[in-house]
């Protein structure tokens, strides 16, 4: 196989996806800690918030690469997640720093379980796409 | 067009148990006769026996003292003679509370409506004595058993049964005037299987649950369609509070629950926690009775005799030595503030309170900072007699000029503070319009950081200089619009600062005395997350609106002299299976059950939504325990513990009859505020209607769906009218011009009522009391011990129908008493009360009544005094003539009438009827 642009973009996607899996795991652990009272919500939000934008941007970056190399199917698979990310960031609470999580509302049981569910779904999706890129 | 918006979306305020419930529910109705009762003794002809409270089994495992527990038949009142020990067939619905609830499937499904069938079978039932049945507690199924037995006496068995037992469903369409004439609506009684427990349960104005019985499963809760939650007023001023000082505070080793009257003693040395059911050892010290100074029975301990108790905490409850009381006052001295004349009132009130009436001890610290576009610090020291003024112009990078002479000991500086307060109102006369609130708060944060304490901010306008500067967001043309914007903060500066303050045990109380828009939605963040309180006096001006000055003085007086707890935390624990879902109030949630409250004040109320995570099968009682750990103003670390115990029930009709309507409305208001802020006002209004529709539908389904009317449980009959009133309240109304700040403040109040008796005042705010005062008589009057006669006029429903053109009415809306004088009032009455000859001579907007020596005047004034005495924060009185320009304020409060902000009560009911399935 020739070293083509699609092959290169899949390689990049694979590497970035591995990082995203780590982000998702970190996210799940962080919310579990909050739920079991190990961490203060202020500290936890301070450690989570700086990671939100990099995650979103990394995901969008390799999708852009895939789009350039004409991998429509892969981009279509990722499109819902990109849309979700954009929407989620648009509706974030009023904050002066980047990030999504607000320490005053994060302890609400609804928010907490929503974030946890989000983490698990994302982890599943990233693991699925990891194998998809590997063999795709 | 439906004024409440479309209900198609069927949004509700988020019943917390959604999605966790097993869909099956257990209707554990008892048949009227046990199935296949093995043996039956010969029938004895006896009258039907009301389930008196004295009829109960012995509870050998509970060692209790105090009011007699386990009385046997014959010891109280006329009782049919029973063989002892007595056992009878179960009364309907008792089984859920039996120690080992018999499997509900054991009984056939219910054949007849529960409430209709009882009387005819009762004689048989009462006379059937079945020795094979284990002795079971008979719980007062219909609430207040005393009332029940009275109701039964002299009543023909078949007639009026339901009415006498207070369970008859009420047809709302038939009973339009639903508000009872008695202004005090008694909360429903909680009846536990043990009379002693019922008698020691936490008082309803401290701790209240929206249901007086807890559903067994979350599926059952969903069927009830009622919000489950608790309302708590933890630091309320109490006339009698047992205080315990001991070396070891007895707590459960697993869940850290404090020992309370509802625990089980397995034997004298072990107790079983009522929250996590772990068995714990009783320490030796606990066997000591402090009253009689003897060892022995643990049942005599005050911990087991009161559900509200205060402990003096030993040193392991301190992270650092208890802090001294520290108060910082931030005074807005911008041109606008100086013009409004508030400084004089604040300084005078402070002068009157500062030396002695401010809570504290010899370590009390105070500081004053004034701010306009610059910060003005006052260096106070015992050496120099005059306070030194230091101005910091750089507001972007705040620093403290002389840190050690700014926050000073009140006792040491003596008259220096008095000098300062007398000079302060005249000190700032230059027209400086700027307002650097953000910088002033940062300075106060720096000043108090190492100690913690209370910051009191007086603010009169939008902050526009330095950090935290804001821009006006209100568009006056949008005030009457359908959807309201800008309810969320414009910047998170105040919230972040509040979190920093909260971490350092600083609380910020905001007094907003503004004429124009001041963006309370943003500013309130500073108090909301630091455990503070918000006071708002719109249109404040001393000369133009004397009433506002009066109000400030009254509220400030209470504010300064009330108790205060520093560096506090509150933890709420509940029985295993229950969990707190959402907290409402002013605090920062530090972990799933821990609230950080830098200060706690006696007027703060909190609400919590509760979810049922695991089914409570086999549990008789569910308990909630709230513990507030705080440092008193005298530098003592104390823990105040409140425990509420509620029976668990598996029967849907029982649960529907156990509603506490006022608590439901209180919690609903809080949930709706959340909904408005996260979604929209339209959503919240829809959710209100849906909630009522769901509740009535659930009731109809449970009652068998008969009848044409709109039936409701008697305990829930006021919910529709209260919800209608809520939708017409300042917070949730649409269609009427409402200032954004007024709306936001009303929401803040609903979320965390700062006023005393949070729930009662919230209800008053939503649905004021209206009394006719022109024809008061001495009938039903209360006679005080000093001979003063207080007339008790009946309460009127809030509708113009009841306003007589020749009457005078008093409307009590919590913080305001409106004295409404109609045009055709008898001139003699005017002369007797106002000392003027004609209606047009009555001063409109007057803030007090002349003291005249006439019978009418005395009656009116003693009634006013009586209402005022029930409030902790004195209400302001205002006289309003029928032709007053503010008349619409009064008319808008008549919530049962049709107005531009909604339909009338009757129309509302008709609409509900159309929606109830």
Short mmCIF file of N, CA and C in Angstrom, two decimals, chain B residues 127-270:
data_model
loop_
_atom_site.label_atom_id
_atom_site.label_comp_id
_atom_site.label_asym_id
_atom_site.label_seq_id
_atom_site.Cartn_x
_atom_site.Cartn_y
_atom_site.Cartn_z
N UNK B 127 -65.30 -6.81 66.37
CA UNK B 127 -65.65 -7.87 67.30
C UNK B 127 -64.94 -9.17 66.97
N UNK B 128 -64.23 -9.15 65.87
CA UNK B 128 -63.55 -10.37 65.51
C UNK B 128 -62.19 -10.38 66.17
N UNK B 129 -62.05 -11.25 67.08
CA UNK B 129 -60.75 -11.28 67.75
C UNK B 129 -60.02 -12.53 67.32
N UNK B 130 -58.90 -12.30 66.78
CA UNK B 130 -58.19 -13.41 66.20
C UNK B 130 -56.87 -13.61 66.93
N UNK B 131 -56.81 -14.58 67.77
CA UNK B 131 -55.60 -14.74 68.56
C UNK B 131 -54.41 -15.19 67.73
N UNK B 132 -54.66 -15.63 66.53
CA UNK B 132 -53.54 -16.11 65.74
C UNK B 132 -52.74 -14.98 65.12
N UNK B 133 -53.38 -13.86 65.01
CA UNK B 133 -52.67 -12.74 64.40
C UNK B 133 -51.66 -12.17 65.40
N UNK B 134 -50.49 -11.89 64.91
CA UNK B 134 -49.55 -11.25 65.83
C UNK B 134 -50.06 -9.86 66.18
N UNK B 135 -49.66 -9.46 67.34
CA UNK B 135 -50.13 -8.16 67.77
C UNK B 135 -49.44 -7.08 66.95
N UNK B 136 -50.22 -6.21 66.42
CA UNK B 136 -49.66 -5.22 65.49
C UNK B 136 -50.00 -3.83 65.95
N UNK B 137 -49.11 -2.95 65.65
CA UNK B 137 -49.46 -1.56 65.97
C UNK B 137 -50.57 -1.11 65.06
N UNK B 138 -51.49 -0.41 65.62
CA UNK B 138 -52.54 0.15 64.78
C UNK B 138 -52.22 1.60 64.59
N UNK B 139 -51.90 1.88 63.41
CA UNK B 139 -51.53 3.26 63.19
C UNK B 139 -52.75 4.06 62.84
N UNK B 140 -52.78 5.27 63.26
CA UNK B 140 -53.88 6.15 62.89
C UNK B 140 -53.82 6.37 61.39
N UNK B 141 -54.68 5.69 60.74
CA UNK B 141 -54.58 5.68 59.28
C UNK B 141 -54.92 7.02 58.69
N UNK B 142 -55.82 7.69 59.30
CA UNK B 142 -56.29 8.94 58.67
C UNK B 142 -55.70 10.15 59.36
N UNK B 143 -54.50 10.05 59.81
CA UNK B 143 -53.91 11.25 60.40
C UNK B 143 -54.25 11.33 61.87
N UNK B 144 -54.78 12.43 62.25
CA UNK B 144 -54.95 12.72 63.65
C UNK B 144 -56.00 11.82 64.29
N UNK B 145 -55.51 10.94 65.09
CA UNK B 145 -56.44 9.97 65.66
C UNK B 145 -57.37 10.59 66.68
N UNK B 146 -56.90 11.57 67.38
CA UNK B 146 -57.76 12.17 68.40
C UNK B 146 -58.98 12.78 67.75
N UNK B 147 -58.68 13.46 66.67
CA UNK B 147 -59.75 14.09 65.92
C UNK B 147 -60.71 13.02 65.41
N UNK B 148 -60.12 11.88 65.05
CA UNK B 148 -60.95 10.82 64.51
C UNK B 148 -61.91 10.30 65.56
N UNK B 149 -61.39 10.07 66.74
CA UNK B 149 -62.27 9.49 67.73
C UNK B 149 -63.36 10.49 68.09
N UNK B 150 -63.00 11.77 68.10
CA UNK B 150 -64.03 12.77 68.36
C UNK B 150 -65.07 12.73 67.26
N UNK B 151 -64.58 12.60 66.06
CA UNK B 151 -65.47 12.59 64.92
C UNK B 151 -66.42 11.40 64.98
N UNK B 152 -65.93 10.32 65.54
CA UNK B 152 -66.74 9.12 65.57
C UNK B 152 -67.81 9.19 66.65
N UNK B 153 -67.48 9.90 67.70
CA UNK B 153 -68.40 9.92 68.82
C UNK B 153 -69.72 10.55 68.38
N UNK B 154 -70.79 9.88 68.70
CA UNK B 154 -72.10 10.44 68.42
C UNK B 154 -72.40 10.57 66.95
N UNK B 155 -71.75 9.81 66.14
CA UNK B 155 -72.01 9.92 64.72
C UNK B 155 -72.67 8.63 64.27
N UNK B 156 -73.64 8.79 63.49
CA UNK B 156 -74.24 7.58 62.97
C UNK B 156 -73.22 6.90 62.07
N UNK B 157 -73.16 5.62 62.16
CA UNK B 157 -72.02 4.92 61.57
C UNK B 157 -71.94 5.12 60.07
N UNK B 158 -73.09 5.09 59.44
CA UNK B 158 -73.01 5.12 57.99
C UNK B 158 -72.97 6.51 57.39
N UNK B 159 -73.40 7.48 58.16
CA UNK B 159 -73.47 8.81 57.58
C UNK B 159 -72.29 9.65 58.03
N UNK B 160 -71.87 10.45 57.12
CA UNK B 160 -70.83 11.42 57.47
C UNK B 160 -69.55 10.77 57.90
N UNK B 161 -69.42 9.53 57.55
CA UNK B 161 -68.20 8.85 57.97
C UNK B 161 -66.97 9.51 57.39
N UNK B 162 -67.02 9.69 56.10
CA UNK B 162 -65.85 10.25 55.44
C UNK B 162 -65.54 11.65 55.94
N UNK B 163 -66.61 12.42 56.09
CA UNK B 163 -66.38 13.79 56.53
C UNK B 163 -65.75 13.79 57.91
N UNK B 164 -66.27 12.93 58.77
CA UNK B 164 -65.74 12.89 60.13
C UNK B 164 -64.29 12.46 60.18
N UNK B 165 -63.92 11.62 59.29
CA UNK B 165 -62.55 11.13 59.31
C UNK B 165 -61.63 12.01 58.46
N UNK B 166 -62.21 13.02 57.88
CA UNK B 166 -61.37 13.97 57.14
C UNK B 166 -60.75 13.39 55.89
N UNK B 167 -61.36 12.39 55.31
CA UNK B 167 -60.74 11.80 54.13
C UNK B 167 -61.59 11.99 52.89
N UNK B 168 -62.75 12.61 53.05
CA UNK B 168 -63.63 12.72 51.89
C UNK B 168 -62.94 13.53 50.81
N UNK B 169 -62.89 13.01 49.62
CA UNK B 169 -62.33 13.82 48.54
C UNK B 169 -63.16 15.07 48.38
N UNK B 170 -62.51 16.14 48.07
CA UNK B 170 -63.21 17.41 47.94
C UNK B 170 -63.36 17.72 46.46
N UNK B 171 -64.58 18.09 46.09
CA UNK B 171 -64.77 18.52 44.71
C UNK B 171 -64.43 20.00 44.64
N UNK B 172 -63.37 20.31 43.94
CA UNK B 172 -62.89 21.68 43.93
C UNK B 172 -63.87 22.62 43.25
N UNK B 173 -64.59 22.10 42.25
CA UNK B 173 -65.51 22.97 41.53
C UNK B 173 -66.71 23.34 42.39
N UNK B 174 -67.04 22.45 43.32
CA UNK B 174 -68.17 22.73 44.20
C UNK B 174 -67.77 23.64 45.36
N UNK B 175 -66.51 23.58 45.73
CA UNK B 175 -66.04 24.37 46.87
C UNK B 175 -65.12 25.47 46.38
N UNK B 176 -65.71 26.50 45.88
CA UNK B 176 -64.87 27.52 45.28
C UNK B 176 -64.09 28.30 46.32
N UNK B 177 -64.73 28.56 47.46
CA UNK B 177 -64.02 29.35 48.47
C UNK B 177 -63.30 28.38 49.38
N UNK B 178 -62.13 28.04 48.94
CA UNK B 178 -61.43 26.92 49.52
C UNK B 178 -60.58 27.36 50.71
N UNK B 179 -60.26 28.65 50.74
CA UNK B 179 -59.38 29.14 51.80
C UNK B 179 -60.14 29.13 53.13
N UNK B 180 -59.61 28.46 54.13
CA UNK B 180 -60.32 28.42 55.40
C UNK B 180 -60.28 29.78 56.09
N UNK B 181 -61.30 30.09 56.88
CA UNK B 181 -61.32 31.40 57.55
C UNK B 181 -60.21 31.57 58.58
N UNK B 182 -59.67 30.48 59.04
CA UNK B 182 -58.60 30.59 60.03
C UNK B 182 -57.28 30.81 59.31
N UNK B 183 -56.58 31.89 59.63
CA UNK B 183 -55.35 32.17 58.87
C UNK B 183 -54.25 31.13 59.06
N UNK B 184 -54.28 30.42 60.16
CA UNK B 184 -53.21 29.45 60.39
C UNK B 184 -53.66 28.10 59.84
N UNK B 185 -52.98 27.63 58.83
CA UNK B 185 -53.31 26.32 58.28
C UNK B 185 -52.38 25.31 58.93
N UNK B 186 -52.98 24.45 59.74
CA UNK B 186 -52.17 23.50 60.49
C UNK B 186 -51.51 22.50 59.54
N UNK B 187 -50.23 22.27 59.70
CA UNK B 187 -49.62 21.22 58.89
C UNK B 187 -50.17 19.86 59.31
N UNK B 188 -50.26 18.93 58.37
CA UNK B 188 -50.79 17.62 58.75
C UNK B 188 -49.90 16.96 59.80
N UNK B 189 -50.53 16.19 60.65
CA UNK B 189 -49.78 15.54 61.72
C UNK B 189 -49.09 14.29 61.20
N UNK B 190 -47.94 14.05 61.73
CA UNK B 190 -47.23 12.83 61.37
C UNK B 190 -47.53 11.81 62.45
N UNK B 191 -48.08 10.70 62.06
CA UNK B 191 -48.43 9.69 63.03
C UNK B 191 -47.53 8.49 62.86
N UNK B 192 -46.74 8.25 63.87
CA UNK B 192 -45.86 7.08 63.83
C UNK B 192 -46.51 5.97 64.64
N UNK B 193 -45.98 4.78 64.51
CA UNK B 193 -46.64 3.66 65.17
C UNK B 193 -46.46 3.70 66.68
N UNK B 194 -45.60 4.58 67.10
CA UNK B 194 -45.31 4.67 68.51
C UNK B 194 -45.69 6.08 68.93
N UNK B 195 -46.59 6.19 69.88
CA UNK B 195 -47.10 7.52 70.21
C UNK B 195 -46.00 8.42 70.75
N UNK B 196 -45.08 7.81 71.47
CA UNK B 196 -43.99 8.61 72.02
C UNK B 196 -43.19 9.24 70.90
N UNK B 197 -42.94 8.46 69.88
CA UNK B 197 -42.19 9.01 68.74
C UNK B 197 -42.95 10.15 68.08
N UNK B 198 -44.25 9.96 67.90
CA UNK B 198 -45.03 11.04 67.30
C UNK B 198 -44.92 12.31 68.13
N UNK B 199 -44.85 12.14 69.44
CA UNK B 199 -44.84 13.33 70.29
C UNK B 199 -43.49 14.02 70.30
N UNK B 200 -42.41 13.30 70.05
CA UNK B 200 -41.10 13.97 70.09
C UNK B 200 -40.61 14.36 68.71
N UNK B 201 -41.35 14.07 67.67
CA UNK B 201 -40.87 14.35 66.32
C UNK B 201 -40.55 15.83 66.15
N UNK B 202 -39.67 16.09 65.18
CA UNK B 202 -39.21 17.45 64.95
C UNK B 202 -40.38 18.36 64.62
N UNK B 203 -40.34 19.59 65.09
CA UNK B 203 -41.45 20.52 64.87
C UNK B 203 -41.59 20.84 63.39
N UNK B 204 -42.84 21.04 62.99
CA UNK B 204 -43.07 21.19 61.56
C UNK B 204 -42.53 22.51 61.03
N UNK B 205 -42.32 23.51 61.89
CA UNK B 205 -41.76 24.73 61.30
C UNK B 205 -40.24 24.69 61.24
N UNK B 206 -39.62 23.63 61.73
CA UNK B 206 -38.18 23.46 61.54
C UNK B 206 -37.93 22.52 60.37
N UNK B 207 -38.64 21.43 60.38
CA UNK B 207 -38.34 20.36 59.44
C UNK B 207 -39.68 19.87 58.90
N UNK B 208 -39.80 19.83 57.62
CA UNK B 208 -41.08 19.47 57.05
C UNK B 208 -40.85 18.70 55.77
N UNK B 209 -41.66 17.69 55.56
CA UNK B 209 -41.55 16.91 54.34
C UNK B 209 -42.82 17.16 53.52
N UNK B 210 -42.69 17.08 52.20
CA UNK B 210 -43.86 17.34 51.37
C UNK B 210 -44.92 16.25 51.52
N UNK B 211 -44.52 15.10 52.04
CA UNK B 211 -45.49 14.04 52.29
C UNK B 211 -45.28 13.56 53.72
N UNK B 212 -46.36 13.32 54.42
CA UNK B 212 -46.19 12.85 55.79
C UNK B 212 -46.01 11.34 55.85
N UNK B 213 -46.04 10.70 54.71
CA UNK B 213 -45.68 9.28 54.64
C UNK B 213 -44.75 9.12 53.44
N UNK B 214 -43.74 8.32 53.60
CA UNK B 214 -42.78 8.16 52.52
C UNK B 214 -43.18 6.95 51.69
N UNK B 215 -43.26 7.08 50.37
CA UNK B 215 -43.61 5.93 49.54
C UNK B 215 -42.53 4.85 49.62
N UNK B 216 -42.97 3.62 49.50
CA UNK B 216 -42.05 2.50 49.66
C UNK B 216 -41.08 2.38 48.49
N UNK B 217 -41.58 2.62 47.29
CA UNK B 217 -40.72 2.46 46.12
C UNK B 217 -40.79 3.73 45.28
N UNK B 218 -39.83 3.88 44.40
CA UNK B 218 -39.87 5.08 43.58
C UNK B 218 -40.97 4.97 42.53
N UNK B 219 -41.38 3.73 42.20
CA UNK B 219 -42.50 3.58 41.28
C UNK B 219 -43.78 4.12 41.90
N UNK B 220 -43.92 3.88 43.18
CA UNK B 220 -45.09 4.36 43.90
C UNK B 220 -45.07 5.89 43.96
N UNK B 221 -43.88 6.43 44.19
CA UNK B 221 -43.75 7.88 44.24
C UNK B 221 -44.17 8.48 42.90
N UNK B 222 -43.78 7.81 41.83
CA UNK B 222 -44.15 8.34 40.53
C UNK B 222 -45.65 8.29 40.31
N UNK B 223 -46.28 7.24 40.85
CA UNK B 223 -47.72 7.15 40.72
C UNK B 223 -48.41 8.27 41.48
N UNK B 224 -47.81 8.70 42.58
CA UNK B 224 -48.40 9.77 43.37
C UNK B 224 -48.34 11.09 42.63
N UNK B 225 -47.34 11.24 41.79
CA UNK B 225 -47.16 12.48 41.05
C UNK B 225 -46.97 13.68 41.97
N UNK B 226 -46.28 13.44 43.05
CA UNK B 226 -46.04 14.54 43.98
C UNK B 226 -44.53 14.71 44.11
N UNK B 227 -44.07 15.92 44.29
CA UNK B 227 -42.65 16.08 44.52
C UNK B 227 -42.32 15.63 45.94
N UNK B 228 -41.27 14.85 46.08
CA UNK B 228 -40.85 14.43 47.42
C UNK B 228 -39.65 15.27 47.80
N UNK B 229 -39.75 15.90 48.93
CA UNK B 229 -38.63 16.72 49.35
C UNK B 229 -38.81 17.20 50.77
N UNK B 230 -37.76 17.77 51.33
CA UNK B 230 -37.86 18.29 52.68
C UNK B 230 -37.55 19.78 52.67
N UNK B 231 -38.18 20.48 53.58
CA UNK B 231 -37.90 21.89 53.77
C UNK B 231 -37.38 22.03 55.19
N UNK B 232 -36.30 22.72 55.32
CA UNK B 232 -35.71 22.81 56.65
C UNK B 232 -35.32 24.22 56.98
N UNK B 233 -35.48 24.54 58.23
CA UNK B 233 -35.18 25.87 58.76
C UNK B 233 -34.27 25.63 59.96
N UNK B 234 -33.02 25.31 59.70
CA UNK B 234 -32.21 24.66 60.73
C UNK B 234 -31.80 25.56 61.89
N UNK B 235 -31.68 26.84 61.66
CA UNK B 235 -31.10 27.68 62.70
C UNK B 235 -32.15 28.59 63.31
N UNK B 236 -33.39 28.17 63.21
CA UNK B 236 -34.49 28.98 63.72
C UNK B 236 -34.30 29.31 65.19
N UNK B 237 -34.72 30.52 65.56
CA UNK B 237 -34.68 30.88 66.98
C UNK B 237 -35.66 29.99 67.72
N UNK B 238 -35.19 29.34 68.75
CA UNK B 238 -36.07 28.43 69.45
C UNK B 238 -36.23 28.89 70.89
N UNK B 239 -37.45 28.85 71.39
CA UNK B 239 -37.65 29.26 72.77
C UNK B 239 -37.02 28.26 73.75
N UNK B 240 -36.94 27.03 73.36
CA UNK B 240 -36.46 26.00 74.28
C UNK B 240 -35.60 25.04 73.47
N UNK B 241 -34.36 24.94 73.83
CA UNK B 241 -33.47 24.07 73.07
C UNK B 241 -32.57 23.34 74.05
N UNK B 242 -32.68 22.01 74.15
CA UNK B 242 -31.79 21.30 75.05
C UNK B 242 -30.35 21.35 74.54
N UNK B 243 -29.43 21.71 75.41
CA UNK B 243 -28.02 21.78 75.03
C UNK B 243 -27.27 20.74 75.86
N UNK B 244 -26.45 19.96 75.22
CA UNK B 244 -25.74 18.87 75.89
C UNK B 244 -24.26 19.11 75.75
N UNK B 245 -23.54 18.96 76.85
CA UNK B 245 -22.10 19.00 76.76
C UNK B 245 -21.56 17.66 77.25
N UNK B 246 -20.84 16.98 76.43
CA UNK B 246 -20.30 15.69 76.84
C UNK B 246 -18.98 15.44 76.12
N UNK B 247 -18.23 14.47 76.62
CA UNK B 247 -16.92 14.21 76.02
C UNK B 247 -17.04 13.51 74.68
N UNK B 248 -17.93 12.52 74.64
CA UNK B 248 -18.12 11.84 73.37
C UNK B 248 -19.56 12.00 72.94
N UNK B 249 -19.73 12.47 71.75
CA UNK B 249 -21.08 12.57 71.20
C UNK B 249 -21.38 11.22 70.56
N UNK B 250 -22.49 10.63 70.96
CA UNK B 250 -22.78 9.27 70.48
C UNK B 250 -23.27 9.34 69.04
N UNK B 251 -22.54 8.68 68.17
CA UNK B 251 -22.90 8.67 66.75
C UNK B 251 -22.71 7.27 66.20
N UNK B 252 -23.41 7.00 65.12
CA UNK B 252 -23.27 5.71 64.47
C UNK B 252 -21.86 5.61 63.89
N UNK B 253 -21.26 4.45 64.03
CA UNK B 253 -19.88 4.33 63.56
C UNK B 253 -19.79 4.23 62.05
N UNK B 254 -20.86 3.80 61.42
CA UNK B 254 -20.80 3.65 59.96
C UNK B 254 -21.18 4.94 59.25
N UNK B 255 -22.35 5.49 59.59
CA UNK B 255 -22.82 6.62 58.79
C UNK B 255 -22.71 7.94 59.55
N UNK B 256 -22.20 7.92 60.76
CA UNK B 256 -21.98 9.11 61.58
C UNK B 256 -23.28 9.83 61.96
N UNK B 257 -24.36 9.12 61.97
CA UNK B 257 -25.62 9.71 62.42
C UNK B 257 -25.55 9.99 63.91
N UNK B 258 -26.10 11.10 64.34
CA UNK B 258 -26.17 11.40 65.76
C UNK B 258 -27.29 10.58 66.38
N UNK B 259 -27.09 10.16 67.60
CA UNK B 259 -28.14 9.37 68.25
C UNK B 259 -29.38 10.25 68.40
N UNK B 260 -30.53 9.67 68.21
CA UNK B 260 -31.76 10.46 68.21
C UNK B 260 -32.89 9.62 68.79
N UNK B 261 -34.03 10.22 69.06
CA UNK B 261 -35.09 9.47 69.76
C UNK B 261 -35.63 8.29 68.96
N UNK B 262 -35.31 8.20 67.69
CA UNK B 262 -35.95 7.17 66.87
C UNK B 262 -35.08 5.94 66.68
N UNK B 263 -33.99 5.83 67.42
CA UNK B 263 -33.15 4.64 67.29
C UNK B 263 -33.75 3.50 68.11
N UNK B 264 -33.37 2.30 67.75
CA UNK B 264 -33.81 1.12 68.51
C UNK B 264 -32.70 0.71 69.46
N UNK B 265 -33.08 0.42 70.68
CA UNK B 265 -32.09 -0.15 71.59
C UNK B 265 -32.25 -1.66 71.57
N UNK B 266 -31.20 -2.33 71.13
CA UNK B 266 -31.26 -3.78 71.09
C UNK B 266 -31.21 -4.29 72.52
N UNK B 267 -30.29 -3.77 73.30
CA UNK B 267 -30.32 -3.95 74.75
C UNK B 267 -29.70 -2.70 75.33
N UNK B 268 -29.39 -2.72 76.61
CA UNK B 268 -28.92 -1.48 77.23
C UNK B 268 -27.55 -1.04 76.71
N UNK B 269 -26.82 -1.97 76.12
CA UNK B 269 -25.46 -1.63 75.71
C UNK B 269 -25.34 -1.41 74.21
N UNK B 270 -26.37 -1.68 73.48
CA UNK B 270 -26.25 -1.54 72.03
C UNK B 270 -27.47 -0.83 71.44
#
